[in-house]
CSV table of C-alpha atoms in Angstrom, one decimal:
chain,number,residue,atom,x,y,z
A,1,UNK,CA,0.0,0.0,0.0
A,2,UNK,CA,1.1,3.7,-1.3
A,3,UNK,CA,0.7,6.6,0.5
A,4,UNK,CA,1.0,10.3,-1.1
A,5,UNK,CA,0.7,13.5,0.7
A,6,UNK,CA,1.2,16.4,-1.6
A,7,UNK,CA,1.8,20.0,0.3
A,8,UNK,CA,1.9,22.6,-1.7
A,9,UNK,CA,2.8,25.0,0.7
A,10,UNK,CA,6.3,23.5,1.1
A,11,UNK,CA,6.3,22.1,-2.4
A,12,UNK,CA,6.7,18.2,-0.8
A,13,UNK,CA,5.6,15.1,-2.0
A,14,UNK,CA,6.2,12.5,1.1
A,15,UNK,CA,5.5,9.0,-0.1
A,16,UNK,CA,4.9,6.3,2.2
A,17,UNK,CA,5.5,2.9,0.5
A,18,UNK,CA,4.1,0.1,3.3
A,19,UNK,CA,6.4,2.4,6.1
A,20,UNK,CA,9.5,3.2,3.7
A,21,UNK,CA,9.3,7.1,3.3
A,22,UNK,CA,10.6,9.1,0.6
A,23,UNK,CA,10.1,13.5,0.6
A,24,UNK,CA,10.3,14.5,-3.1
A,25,UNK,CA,10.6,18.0,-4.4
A,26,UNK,CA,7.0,18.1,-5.5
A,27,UNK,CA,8.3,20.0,-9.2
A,28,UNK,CA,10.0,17.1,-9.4
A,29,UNK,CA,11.2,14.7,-12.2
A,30,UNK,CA,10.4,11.7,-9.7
A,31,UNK,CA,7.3,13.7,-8.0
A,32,UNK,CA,5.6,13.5,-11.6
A,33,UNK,CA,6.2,9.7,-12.5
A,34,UNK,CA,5.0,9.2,-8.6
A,35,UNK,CA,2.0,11.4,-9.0
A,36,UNK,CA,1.2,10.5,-13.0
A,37,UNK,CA,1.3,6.5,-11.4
A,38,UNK,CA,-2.1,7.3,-9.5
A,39,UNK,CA,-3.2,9.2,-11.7
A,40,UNK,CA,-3.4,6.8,-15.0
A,41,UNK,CA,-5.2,4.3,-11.8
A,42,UNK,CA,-7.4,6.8,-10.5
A,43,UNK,CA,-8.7,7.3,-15.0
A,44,UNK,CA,-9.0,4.2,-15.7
A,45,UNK,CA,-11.3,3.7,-12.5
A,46,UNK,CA,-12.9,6.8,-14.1
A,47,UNK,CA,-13.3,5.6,-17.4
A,48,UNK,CA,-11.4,8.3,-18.7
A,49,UNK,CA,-10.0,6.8,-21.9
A,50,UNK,CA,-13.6,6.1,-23.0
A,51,UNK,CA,-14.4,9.8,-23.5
A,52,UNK,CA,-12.3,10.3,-27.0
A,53,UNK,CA,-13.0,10.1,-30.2
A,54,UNK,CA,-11.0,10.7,-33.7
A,55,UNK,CA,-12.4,12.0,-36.7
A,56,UNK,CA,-16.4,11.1,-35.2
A,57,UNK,CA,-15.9,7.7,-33.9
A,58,UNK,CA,-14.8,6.4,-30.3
A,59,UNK,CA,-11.1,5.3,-29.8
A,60,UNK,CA,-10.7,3.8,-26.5
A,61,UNK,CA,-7.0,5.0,-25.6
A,62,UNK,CA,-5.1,7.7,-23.7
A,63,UNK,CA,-4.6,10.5,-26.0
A,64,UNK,CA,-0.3,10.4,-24.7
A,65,UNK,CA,-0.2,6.8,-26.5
A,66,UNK,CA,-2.2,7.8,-29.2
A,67,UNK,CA,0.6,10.2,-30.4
A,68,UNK,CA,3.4,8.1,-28.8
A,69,UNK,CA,2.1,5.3,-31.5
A,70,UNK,CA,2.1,8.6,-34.2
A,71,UNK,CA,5.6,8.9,-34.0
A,72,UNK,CA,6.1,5.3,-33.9
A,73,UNK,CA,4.4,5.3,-36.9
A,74,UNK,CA,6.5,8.4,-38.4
A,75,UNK,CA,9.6,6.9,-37.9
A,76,UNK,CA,9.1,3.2,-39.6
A,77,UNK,CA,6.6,4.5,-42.2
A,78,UNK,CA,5.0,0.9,-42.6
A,79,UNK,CA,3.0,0.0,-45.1
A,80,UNK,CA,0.7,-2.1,-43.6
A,81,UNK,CA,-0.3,-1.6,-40.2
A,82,UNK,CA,-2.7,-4.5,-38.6
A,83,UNK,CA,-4.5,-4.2,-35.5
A,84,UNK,CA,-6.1,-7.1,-33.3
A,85,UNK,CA,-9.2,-5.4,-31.8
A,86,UNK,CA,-11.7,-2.7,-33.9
A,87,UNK,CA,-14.5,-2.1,-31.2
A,88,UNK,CA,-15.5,1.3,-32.6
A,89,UNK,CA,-13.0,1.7,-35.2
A,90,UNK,CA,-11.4,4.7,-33.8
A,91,UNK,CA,-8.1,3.7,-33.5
A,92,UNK,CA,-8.7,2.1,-37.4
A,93,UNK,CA,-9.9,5.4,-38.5
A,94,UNK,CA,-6.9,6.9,-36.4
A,95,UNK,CA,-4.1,4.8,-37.8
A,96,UNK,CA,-6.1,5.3,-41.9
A,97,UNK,CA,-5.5,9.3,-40.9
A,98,UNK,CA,-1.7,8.9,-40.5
A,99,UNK,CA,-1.5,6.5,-43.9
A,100,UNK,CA,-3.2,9.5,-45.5
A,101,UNK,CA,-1.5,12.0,-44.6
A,102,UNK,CA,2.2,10.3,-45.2
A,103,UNK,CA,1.0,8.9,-48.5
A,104,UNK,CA,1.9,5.9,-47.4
A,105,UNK,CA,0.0,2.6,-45.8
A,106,UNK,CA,-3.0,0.6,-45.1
A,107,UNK,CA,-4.9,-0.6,-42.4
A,108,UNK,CA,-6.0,-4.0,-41.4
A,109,UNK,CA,-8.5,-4.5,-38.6
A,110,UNK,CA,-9.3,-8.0,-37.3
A,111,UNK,CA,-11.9,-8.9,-34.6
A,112,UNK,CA,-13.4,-12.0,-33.4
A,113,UNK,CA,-16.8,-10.2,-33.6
A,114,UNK,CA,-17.4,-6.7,-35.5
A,115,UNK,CA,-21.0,-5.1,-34.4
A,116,UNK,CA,-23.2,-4.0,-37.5
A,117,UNK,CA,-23.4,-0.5,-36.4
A,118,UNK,CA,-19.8,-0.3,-36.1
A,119,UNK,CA,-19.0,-1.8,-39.4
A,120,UNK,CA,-21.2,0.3,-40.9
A,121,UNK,CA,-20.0,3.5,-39.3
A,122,UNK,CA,-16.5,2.7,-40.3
A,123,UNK,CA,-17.1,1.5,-43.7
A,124,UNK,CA,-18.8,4.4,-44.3
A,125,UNK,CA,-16.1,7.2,-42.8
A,126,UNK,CA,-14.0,9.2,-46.0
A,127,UNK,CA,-11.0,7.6,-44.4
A,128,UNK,CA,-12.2,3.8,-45.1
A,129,UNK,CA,-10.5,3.5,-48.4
A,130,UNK,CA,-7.3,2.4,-46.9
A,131,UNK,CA,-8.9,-0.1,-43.9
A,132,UNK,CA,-9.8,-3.4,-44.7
A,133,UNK,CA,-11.8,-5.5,-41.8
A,134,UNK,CA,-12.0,-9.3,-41.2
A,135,UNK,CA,-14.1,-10.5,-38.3
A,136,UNK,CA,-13.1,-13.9,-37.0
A,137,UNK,CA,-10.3,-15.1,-33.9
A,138,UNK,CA,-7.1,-13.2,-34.5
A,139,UNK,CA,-5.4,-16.6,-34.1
A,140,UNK,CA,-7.7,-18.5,-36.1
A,141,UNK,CA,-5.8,-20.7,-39.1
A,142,UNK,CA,-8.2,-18.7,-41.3
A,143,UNK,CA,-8.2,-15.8,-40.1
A,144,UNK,CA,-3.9,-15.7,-40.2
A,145,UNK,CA,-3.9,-17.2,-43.7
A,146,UNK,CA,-6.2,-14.2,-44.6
A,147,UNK,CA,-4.4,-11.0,-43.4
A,148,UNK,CA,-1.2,-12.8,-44.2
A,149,UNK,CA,-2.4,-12.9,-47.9
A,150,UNK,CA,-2.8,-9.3,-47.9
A,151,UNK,CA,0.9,-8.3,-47.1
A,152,UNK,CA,3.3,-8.1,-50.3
A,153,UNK,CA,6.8,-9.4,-49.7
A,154,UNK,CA,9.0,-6.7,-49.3
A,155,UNK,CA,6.6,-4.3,-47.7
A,156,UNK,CA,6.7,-2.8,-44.1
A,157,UNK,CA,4.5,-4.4,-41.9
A,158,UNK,CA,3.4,-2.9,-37.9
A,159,UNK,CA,1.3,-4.7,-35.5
A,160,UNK,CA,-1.0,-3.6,-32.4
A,161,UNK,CA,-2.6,-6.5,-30.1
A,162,UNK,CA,-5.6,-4.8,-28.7
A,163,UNK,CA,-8.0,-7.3,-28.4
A,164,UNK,CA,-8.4,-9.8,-25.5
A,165,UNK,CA,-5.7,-9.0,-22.6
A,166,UNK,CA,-5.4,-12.3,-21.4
A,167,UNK,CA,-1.6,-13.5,-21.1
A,168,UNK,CA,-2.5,-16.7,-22.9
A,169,UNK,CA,-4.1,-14.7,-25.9
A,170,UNK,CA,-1.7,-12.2,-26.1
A,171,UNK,CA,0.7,-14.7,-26.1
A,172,UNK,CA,-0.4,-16.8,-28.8
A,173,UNK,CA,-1.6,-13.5,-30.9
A,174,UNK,CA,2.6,-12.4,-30.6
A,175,UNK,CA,4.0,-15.8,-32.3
A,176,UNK,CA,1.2,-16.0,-34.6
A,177,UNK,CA,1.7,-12.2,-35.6
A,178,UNK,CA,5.5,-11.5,-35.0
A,179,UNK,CA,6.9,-13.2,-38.4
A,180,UNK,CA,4.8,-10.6,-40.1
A,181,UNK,CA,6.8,-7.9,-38.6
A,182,UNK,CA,9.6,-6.4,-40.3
A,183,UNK,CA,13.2,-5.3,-39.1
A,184,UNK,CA,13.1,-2.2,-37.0
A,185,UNK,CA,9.5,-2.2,-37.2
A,186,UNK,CA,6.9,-3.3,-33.7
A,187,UNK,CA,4.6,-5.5,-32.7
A,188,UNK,CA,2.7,-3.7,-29.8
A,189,UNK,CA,1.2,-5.5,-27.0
A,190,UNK,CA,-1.5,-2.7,-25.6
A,191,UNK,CA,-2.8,-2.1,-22.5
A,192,UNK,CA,-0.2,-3.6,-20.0
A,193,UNK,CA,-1.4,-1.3,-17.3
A,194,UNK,CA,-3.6,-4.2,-16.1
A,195,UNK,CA,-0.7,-5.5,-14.2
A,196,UNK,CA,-0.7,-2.2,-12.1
A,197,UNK,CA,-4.5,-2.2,-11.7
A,198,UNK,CA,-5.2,-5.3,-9.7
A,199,UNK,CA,-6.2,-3.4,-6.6
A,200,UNK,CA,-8.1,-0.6,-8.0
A,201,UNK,CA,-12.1,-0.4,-8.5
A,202,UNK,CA,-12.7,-1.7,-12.0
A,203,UNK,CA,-9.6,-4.0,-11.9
A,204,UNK,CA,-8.9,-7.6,-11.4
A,205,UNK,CA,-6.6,-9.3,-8.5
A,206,UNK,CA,-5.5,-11.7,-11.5
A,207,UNK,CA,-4.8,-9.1,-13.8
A,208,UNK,CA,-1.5,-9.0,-11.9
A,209,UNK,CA,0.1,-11.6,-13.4
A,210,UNK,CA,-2.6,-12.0,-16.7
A,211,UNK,CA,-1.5,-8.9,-18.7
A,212,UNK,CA,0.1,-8.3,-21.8
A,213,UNK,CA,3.3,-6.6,-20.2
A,214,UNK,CA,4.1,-9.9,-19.0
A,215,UNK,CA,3.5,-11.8,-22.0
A,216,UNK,CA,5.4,-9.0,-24.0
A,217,UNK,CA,8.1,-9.6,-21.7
A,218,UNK,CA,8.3,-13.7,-22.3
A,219,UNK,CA,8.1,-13.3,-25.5
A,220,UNK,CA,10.9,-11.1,-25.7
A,221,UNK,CA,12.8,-13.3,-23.4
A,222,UNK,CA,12.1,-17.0,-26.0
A,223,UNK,CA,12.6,-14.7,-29.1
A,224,UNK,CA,15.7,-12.4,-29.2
A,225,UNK,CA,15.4,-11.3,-32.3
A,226,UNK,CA,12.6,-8.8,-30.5
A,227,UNK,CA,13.3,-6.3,-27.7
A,228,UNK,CA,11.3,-4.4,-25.8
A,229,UNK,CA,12.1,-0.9,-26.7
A,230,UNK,CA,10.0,2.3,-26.0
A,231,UNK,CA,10.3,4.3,-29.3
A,232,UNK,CA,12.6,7.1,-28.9
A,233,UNK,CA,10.6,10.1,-28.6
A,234,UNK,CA,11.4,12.9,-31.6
A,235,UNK,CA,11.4,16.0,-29.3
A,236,UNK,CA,11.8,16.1,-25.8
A,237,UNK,CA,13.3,19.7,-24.2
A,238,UNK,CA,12.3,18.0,-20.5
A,239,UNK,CA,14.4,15.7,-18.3
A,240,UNK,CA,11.5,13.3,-18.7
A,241,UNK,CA,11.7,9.7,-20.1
A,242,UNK,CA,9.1,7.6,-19.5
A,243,UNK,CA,5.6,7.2,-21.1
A,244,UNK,CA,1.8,8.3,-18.9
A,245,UNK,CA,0.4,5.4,-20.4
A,246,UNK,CA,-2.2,2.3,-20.6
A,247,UNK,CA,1.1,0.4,-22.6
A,248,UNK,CA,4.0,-0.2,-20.5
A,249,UNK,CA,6.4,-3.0,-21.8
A,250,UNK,CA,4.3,-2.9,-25.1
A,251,UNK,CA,6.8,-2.3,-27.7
A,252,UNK,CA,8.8,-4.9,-28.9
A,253,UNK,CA,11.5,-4.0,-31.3
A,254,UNK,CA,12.5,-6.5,-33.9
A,255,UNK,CA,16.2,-6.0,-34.3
């Protein structure tokens, strides 16, 4: 159990980690990764990364990874990007928006069940010319063969896991999806907070050990040609380093 006590009168942070103090300078490098900790907790119990949208239709993520992934995306230019996971679409939509304005990319969107409405809604949008959807089990023979037959040799493939966060399926969704991933591009296993969310409302005690951080990380560990590797950040004029995120340990590198 964490304690905080922020004073802003004497600009202190004192945190009290199960009797083991620490005072931080509350303007601090470490105050901030302390303070942005609860805070990514106390939104998710919120349900604060279900109140965004992108060009009209929902994307369930924190706005921080949402660019983090842009740059990503900046720096390997892929031409195919395929994502486990279309719930709204937004992140589809998001991902088509970036292909669009590079001049450079498609979208694949795979989901073991896509809901009429939302099918609809994105196969409708102006930016639905470069997404292509296949409903089905992301690990599915079928369903491999299929978005496997729709990457060219030679062309620059990313992948996002956003669709069940069990360790087992995450798992199995990395080896299926990994030899599709080109050199210095990612395969990124989303939404790794879970392991820090175990004791908060709207979390799991399980989640502790069933998350995609820790499958990310095992994966990485049978299969060095993969690292995990945040993607270096294009601009940064701060002493800061690390991601506010839902997708710690997500990014693995292959090298």
């Amino acid at each position: 159990m964490t304690k905080l006590s922020l004073d802003t009168e004497t600009n202190i942070l004192t945190v009290d980690d199960a009797g083991q103090i620490r005072i931080l300078d509350l303007y601090s490098k470490e105050a901030f990764e302390t303070i942005s900790r609860q805070w990514v907790r106390v939104g998710w119990s919120q349900k604060y990364q279900y109140t965004f949208s992108w060009m009209g239709r929902p994307v369930i993520q924190l706005p921080e990874d949402m660019i983090r992934m842009q740059e990503a995306i900046f720096q390997v230019k892929p031409d195919v990007i395929i994502e486990t996971g279309v719930a709204h679409g937004g992140s589809l939509i998001f991902y088509s928006s970036l292909c669009k304005a590079l001049e450079r990319g498609r979208v694949i969107g795979v989901d073991i069940e896509i809901r009429p409405s939302n099918r609809v809604a994105i196969e409708t949008h102006p930016l639905n010319d470069r997404i292509t959807l296949i409903e089905g089990s992301s690990t599915a023979p079928k369903i491999l063969a299929a978005v496997g037959s729709l990457v060219s040799p030679g062309e620059t493939v990313m992948v996002i896991l956003d669709s069940n966060h069990s360790y087992a399926h995450v798992f199995e969704e990395l080896e299926a999806y990994a030899k599709l991933v080109t050199k210095g591009s990612y395969i990124v296993a989303t939404d790794g907070i879970m392991g820090d969310l175990s004791d908060v409302p709207r979390g799991t005690p399980g989640w502790l050990t069933d998350n995609p951080a820790i499958a990310a990380r095992d994966f990485a560990a049978r299969n060095p040609e993969f690292v995990i590797e945040q993607p270096a950040w294009l601009f940064n004029e701060s002493a800061l380093e690390k991601n506010v995120t839902h997708w710690p340990g997500a990014w693995l590198k292959r090298v």
